[in-house]
């Protein structure tokens, strides 16, 4: 029975032999909770229609919601358009109290959503320039993006606090992403270094069998037994042993337009992880209409992030021209372009550069986003053109990124997410 289905009473006998309407008894708490939730969603104006009066902590929770969603803008499904203005005001103390309240009443994931809504709906970005405000917020990737966009306007008294907030988020991301990334890519690098005279334990049997299928022999059965077949392995293919020499070059080319904020954060963390691997030579380039090489700061992703400047125009062609000039071993190079593909430069030149890199042996990967939210709005025409060149553009989550890089290193098809899941 669904929550909205009509309630049909059933009758059972209790221990005293009396008939009890068990279905109705069970339904009442569920109905009350549902009305309570609707009252929270719809706001104080719904008190009469829902027949629900809030008490205790619910009153404080409703006040925190009403301060943000009580008016001014429209929230889908409720709390909006009622003529009232939201109640946070423009003072840092009142906002700081509100931030403390929502951290008390709601789980961290909900707090982060409400913080983003407060910044978007009520224009609270300027208040984040105050150290006491930054100490009160729940730090996440989206908050880091907002801080980076305010970097140039940030007073010196706030910058150290902002760096501490960003450092906390970056450290959490590195703990989450580093071990799997290193393990996945180390395996891919070892497998990409094939040898033709491997020791028995280093034989790649899957590739060896496929390479020797032409040497398949049929062996007649003895004494009426069925014939059998075997593959004669004239050519053995083995995994290369791990070495400390650089095996692959990786260039991360990151669009730092405002819509790519979360992607910039994740790419900077991954860039630092890749740079820590001795068998990879990693370069990190960010761009808008200008191109900035932040490779020398890759030992600290926080420095990388504060070296970016979110916002501005986009010139992908210029960025790719710079990346192309740094390629010295095309067959051993992976270029990862992370961009929504809104090109402000020369479109045809951009596509020619991608085609030239691929023709020279470069593995070219196009990511519309590197974030948990999937692809933002992007240029579909440019995405289709890159796909026609063999560089399909798609959104990638942080958890999938190591597998994408491993496939590119091994020069095998990319594990592109289901197209139905793509925007």
XYZ file of C-alpha atoms in Angstrom:
423
model
C 0.000 0.000 0.000
C 1.433 3.368 -0.939
C 1.456 6.372 1.362
C -1.191 8.107 -0.750
C -3.467 5.108 -1.279
C -6.891 5.101 0.428
C -6.800 3.616 3.899
C -8.875 0.439 4.127
C -9.539 -0.690 7.667
C -9.019 -4.292 8.655
C -10.225 -5.880 11.871
C -8.393 -8.236 14.182
C -9.127 -9.565 17.653
C -6.907 -8.383 20.468
C -6.046 -10.466 23.526
C -9.312 -9.451 25.231
C -11.374 -10.703 22.305
C -12.445 -7.225 21.268
C -12.331 -6.176 17.632
C -9.553 -3.676 16.877
C -9.265 -1.591 13.710
C -5.561 -2.410 13.227
C -5.082 -0.717 9.847
C -6.452 2.575 11.102
C -4.344 2.297 14.248
C -1.199 1.771 12.203
C -2.069 4.552 9.741
C -2.539 7.345 12.242
C 1.162 7.872 13.123
C 2.135 7.689 9.434
C -0.556 10.215 8.485
C 0.545 12.540 11.252
C 4.179 12.367 10.164
C 3.194 12.974 6.557
C 1.177 16.053 7.523
C 4.049 17.286 9.663
C 6.419 16.999 6.701
C 3.979 18.766 4.374
C 3.612 21.520 6.948
C 7.431 21.928 6.977
C 7.590 22.019 3.189
C 4.697 24.410 2.614
C 5.364 26.836 5.454
C 3.209 28.568 8.039
C 0.473 29.436 5.538
C -0.344 25.727 5.305
C -1.048 25.266 9.018
C -4.828 25.344 8.570
C -4.948 23.138 5.471
C -2.638 20.477 6.909
C -4.205 20.630 10.351
C -0.740 20.352 11.854
C 0.620 22.520 14.662
C 4.354 22.412 15.226
C 5.838 22.095 18.682
C 9.253 21.894 20.296
C 12.252 21.628 18.015
C 9.988 21.591 14.954
C 9.257 25.274 15.568
C 12.958 26.144 15.439
C 13.479 23.997 12.319
C 10.556 25.725 10.631
C 12.031 29.097 11.508
C 15.348 28.171 9.895
C 13.552 27.033 6.747
C 11.315 30.095 6.702
C 14.306 32.437 6.945
C 15.619 31.027 3.678
C 12.532 29.879 1.771
C 9.843 32.093 3.280
C 9.619 34.448 0.305
C 11.576 36.585 -2.100
C 12.143 33.754 -4.545
C 10.080 30.701 -5.381
C 10.972 27.276 -4.172
C 9.426 24.471 -6.221
C 6.704 22.748 -4.220
C 6.241 25.369 -1.556
C 7.577 28.275 0.498
C 7.661 31.003 -2.081
C 5.812 33.843 -3.657
C 3.965 34.762 -0.502
C 4.991 38.397 -0.513
C 7.259 38.064 2.498
C 10.984 38.546 2.255
C 13.409 35.935 3.527
C 14.461 36.542 7.096
C 18.251 36.276 7.188
C 18.757 39.967 6.654
C 22.139 41.249 5.532
C 24.060 41.174 8.795
C 26.820 38.720 9.498
C 25.695 37.970 13.088
C 22.175 36.927 12.024
C 23.523 34.768 9.207
C 26.100 33.188 11.510
C 23.321 32.294 13.989
C 21.255 30.822 11.158
C 24.220 28.735 9.977
C 24.616 27.403 13.485
C 20.914 26.581 13.684
C 20.776 24.574 10.476
C 23.870 22.590 11.501
C 22.028 21.716 14.706
C 18.760 20.648 13.092
C 19.737 19.082 9.765
C 22.276 16.503 8.523
C 25.435 17.689 6.766
C 24.176 16.909 3.253
C 21.049 19.049 3.813
C 23.110 21.847 5.382
C 25.284 22.041 2.283
C 22.220 22.350 0.028
C 20.715 25.075 2.216
C 24.005 27.000 2.244
C 24.156 26.927 -1.557
C 20.531 28.074 -1.748
C 21.256 30.924 0.666
C 24.171 32.110 -1.467
C 22.147 31.858 -4.686
C 18.804 33.209 -3.437
C 19.873 35.843 -0.942
C 23.175 37.064 -2.361
C 25.259 36.196 0.683
C 28.543 35.773 -1.199
C 29.923 39.044 0.170
C 29.418 37.822 3.732
C 31.772 34.915 3.031
C 34.570 37.462 2.920
C 34.332 37.727 6.711
C 36.431 35.201 8.709
C 33.734 34.532 11.325
C 31.328 33.554 8.556
C 33.757 31.079 7.019
C 34.283 29.439 10.383
C 30.519 28.847 10.659
C 29.859 27.217 7.287
C 29.824 23.537 6.367
C 32.667 23.182 3.859
C 32.103 21.296 0.591
C 33.192 21.393 -3.057
C 30.566 23.985 -3.988
C 31.610 26.320 -1.190
C 35.219 26.045 -2.378
C 34.059 27.063 -5.860
C 32.303 30.110 -4.414
C 35.401 31.096 -2.432
C 37.600 30.776 -5.502
C 35.276 33.050 -7.455
C 35.668 35.632 -4.651
C 39.428 35.172 -4.382
C 40.439 38.481 -5.948
C 37.998 40.443 -3.781
C 38.994 38.680 -0.571
C 40.721 40.853 2.043
C 43.987 39.646 3.552
C 42.305 39.108 6.930
C 40.045 36.496 5.342
C 42.459 34.680 3.045
C 44.053 32.500 5.718
C 40.651 31.389 6.968
C 39.552 30.715 3.378
C 42.677 28.642 2.746
C 41.943 26.614 5.882
C 38.410 25.916 4.638
C 39.689 24.919 1.200
C 42.452 22.817 2.769
C 39.917 20.816 4.763
C 37.848 20.008 1.667
C 40.937 19.133 -0.401
C 42.339 16.866 2.311
C 39.012 15.033 2.571
C 38.904 14.568 -1.210
C 42.477 13.273 -1.338
C 41.732 10.709 1.358
C 38.696 9.571 -0.598
C 40.259 9.474 -4.059
C 43.999 8.899 -3.788
C 44.355 5.214 -2.936
C 42.002 3.957 -5.634
C 43.450 6.306 -8.251
C 47.016 5.189 -7.553
C 46.090 1.494 -7.515
C 44.067 1.691 -10.744
C 46.655 3.678 -12.679
C 49.637 1.703 -11.397
C 48.027 -1.454 -12.743
C 47.269 0.231 -16.064
C 50.842 1.511 -16.380
C 52.279 -1.932 -15.666
C 49.983 -3.565 -18.197
C 50.789 -0.947 -20.825
C 54.480 -1.882 -20.698
C 54.227 -5.172 -22.594
C 57.242 -7.460 -23.010
C 57.710 -10.255 -25.579
C 59.742 -12.710 -23.472
C 57.959 -12.693 -20.126
C 58.513 -14.979 -17.198
C 55.692 -17.465 -16.682
C 54.094 -15.462 -13.867
C 54.182 -12.289 -15.993
C 52.363 -13.746 -19.029
C 49.193 -11.891 -20.037
C 47.238 -14.990 -21.053
C 44.243 -13.145 -22.444
C 46.323 -11.136 -24.928
C 48.629 -14.068 -25.653
C 45.722 -16.348 -26.651
C 44.161 -13.678 -28.851
C 47.491 -13.000 -30.557
C 47.963 -16.703 -31.349
C 44.478 -17.735 -32.498
C 45.871 -18.145 -36.011
C 47.975 -21.006 -34.596
C 44.963 -23.032 -33.520
C 45.458 -26.782 -34.112
C 42.928 -29.608 -34.088
C 44.191 -32.804 -32.455
C 42.395 -36.033 -33.507
C 40.991 -38.083 -30.658
C 42.399 -41.526 -29.875
C 40.307 -44.694 -29.735
C 37.109 -43.004 -30.913
C 37.376 -39.994 -28.581
C 36.331 -36.566 -29.841
C 38.918 -34.315 -31.403
C 40.331 -31.520 -29.262
C 41.939 -28.230 -30.112
C 44.779 -26.150 -28.773
C 46.460 -22.825 -29.403
C 50.202 -22.939 -30.025
C 51.620 -19.831 -28.299
C 54.390 -18.900 -30.728
C 54.286 -15.334 -29.392
C 54.060 -14.599 -25.677
C 52.838 -11.257 -24.383
C 53.625 -10.324 -20.812
C 53.124 -7.553 -18.305
C 56.062 -5.228 -17.889
C 57.641 -5.045 -14.469
C 57.139 -1.849 -12.568
C 59.930 0.681 -12.939
C 60.585 4.179 -11.712
C 61.033 5.665 -15.187
C 58.343 7.936 -16.657
C 56.029 5.839 -18.820
C 53.263 8.278 -19.721
C 52.769 12.034 -19.998
C 49.431 13.443 -18.825
C 48.166 16.948 -19.582
C 45.072 18.168 -17.746
C 43.598 21.153 -19.602
C 40.891 22.751 -17.439
C 38.300 25.339 -18.370
C 38.025 27.789 -15.446
C 34.789 29.471 -16.506
C 32.329 29.957 -13.656
C 30.152 26.944 -14.481
C 33.157 24.610 -14.121
C 33.902 25.400 -10.452
C 33.387 21.872 -9.081
C 35.367 20.395 -11.981
C 38.285 22.710 -11.234
C 38.338 21.550 -7.611
C 38.290 17.838 -8.463
C 40.763 18.211 -11.338
C 43.233 20.008 -9.066
C 43.061 17.197 -6.525
C 43.488 14.533 -9.198
C 46.339 16.542 -10.715
C 48.184 16.465 -7.399
C 47.608 12.707 -7.066
C 48.859 12.021 -10.601
C 51.877 14.280 -10.089
C 52.868 12.224 -7.040
C 53.253 9.101 -9.222
C 56.828 8.813 -10.499
C 55.827 6.907 -13.607
C 53.643 9.789 -14.780
C 54.774 13.237 -15.920
C 51.735 15.430 -15.189
C 51.076 18.941 -16.438
C 48.099 21.044 -15.314
C 46.896 23.946 -17.468
C 43.922 26.211 -16.702
C 42.409 28.648 -19.139
C 39.749 31.229 -19.886
C 40.772 33.659 -22.624
C 44.321 33.361 -21.256
C 46.322 30.223 -20.494
C 48.089 29.595 -17.177
C 50.407 26.640 -16.526
C 50.166 25.633 -12.844
C 52.365 22.535 -13.089
C 54.968 23.896 -10.684
C 52.287 24.127 -7.966
C 50.985 20.568 -8.307
C 52.595 19.452 -5.054
C 49.851 21.413 -3.278
C 46.350 21.445 -4.826
C 45.335 24.339 -2.567
C 47.990 26.493 -4.249
C 46.651 25.318 -7.604
C 43.098 26.311 -6.686
C 44.097 29.746 -5.493
C 46.063 30.140 -8.716
C 42.854 29.833 -10.745
C 40.478 32.681 -11.570
C 36.941 31.422 -12.046
C 34.823 33.323 -14.548
C 35.594 35.196 -17.738
C 35.549 34.053 -21.349
C 36.802 30.870 -22.977
C 39.424 30.198 -25.655
C 39.799 26.433 -25.960
C 41.812 26.705 -29.162
C 44.508 28.792 -27.475
C 44.681 26.393 -24.543
C 45.021 23.358 -26.810
C 47.698 25.145 -28.833
C 49.718 25.567 -25.646
C 49.181 21.930 -24.640
C 50.154 20.774 -28.131
C 53.429 22.694 -27.868
C 54.325 20.722 -24.719
C 53.866 17.274 -26.266
C 57.193 15.537 -26.920
C 56.082 11.871 -26.934
C 52.706 11.735 -28.700
C 52.323 7.954 -28.518
C 52.815 8.083 -24.739
C 50.714 11.163 -24.007
C 47.163 11.503 -22.652
C 45.475 14.919 -22.972
C 42.349 15.463 -20.870
C 40.238 18.488 -21.824
C 37.704 19.383 -19.117
C 35.303 21.963 -20.532
C 31.666 22.685 -21.326
C 32.945 23.395 -24.880
C 31.502 26.898 -25.223
C 34.286 28.170 -27.460
C 35.077 31.853 -27.695
C 38.111 31.261 -29.904
C 38.426 29.759 -33.367
C 36.213 26.668 -33.544
C 37.670 25.137 -36.710
C 41.218 25.573 -35.421
C 40.266 23.882 -32.167
C 38.929 20.841 -34.010
C 41.985 20.729 -36.293
C 44.267 20.659 -33.262
C 42.363 17.769 -31.714
C 42.488 15.869 -35.011
C 46.227 16.528 -35.345
C 46.955 15.341 -31.817
C 44.987 12.156 -32.329
C 46.675 11.515 -35.679
C 50.076 11.777 -33.979
C 49.132 9.090 -31.447
C 47.904 11.202 -28.527
C 45.080 9.737 -26.449
C 42.565 12.605 -26.242
C 39.811 12.586 -23.591
C 37.010 15.187 -23.470
C 35.110 15.602 -20.202
C 32.145 17.981 -20.087
C 32.426 17.965 -16.298
C 34.368 16.240 -13.545
C 31.864 16.403 -10.716
C 29.160 14.498 -8.865
C 26.333 16.418 -10.560
C 26.907 15.278 -14.159
C 27.213 17.536 -17.206
C 26.191 21.192 -16.993
C 24.841 23.039 -20.021
C 27.331 22.468 -22.826
C 27.803 23.103 -26.537
C 26.194 20.092 -28.207
C 27.510 20.979 -31.662
C 31.121 21.008 -30.489
C 30.568 17.819 -28.498
C 29.250 16.075 -31.623
C 32.184 17.350 -33.693
C 34.696 15.998 -31.183
C 32.846 12.697 -31.083
C 33.176 12.453 -34.863
C 36.947 12.822 -34.410
C 37.013 9.886 -32.021
C 37.062 12.019 -28.862
C 33.528 11.586 -27.454
C 32.546 14.226 -24.883
C 30.794 13.083 -21.724
C 30.444 13.926 -18.042
C 32.545 11.989 -15.570
C 32.141 11.508 -11.826
C 35.221 11.568 -9.582
C 34.751 7.861 -8.838
C 34.874 7.012 -12.569
C 37.875 9.199 -13.399
C 40.566 6.615 -12.460
C 38.956 4.069 -14.798
C 38.811 6.650 -17.613
C 42.510 7.408 -17.169
C 43.435 3.717 -16.955
C 41.657 3.020 -20.254
C 43.380 5.973 -21.935
C 46.790 4.839 -20.697
C 46.201 1.314 -22.002
C 44.758 2.666 -25.289
C 41.533 0.749 -24.955
C 37.925 1.998 -25.328
C 36.873 4.448 -22.640
C 34.240 3.254 -20.140
C 31.781 5.979 -21.139
C 28.728 6.151 -18.841
C 25.368 5.084 -20.219
C 24.239 7.722 -22.701
C 20.760 7.653 -21.176
C 22.295 8.991 -17.963
C 23.901 11.883 -19.821
C 21.995 15.193 -19.982
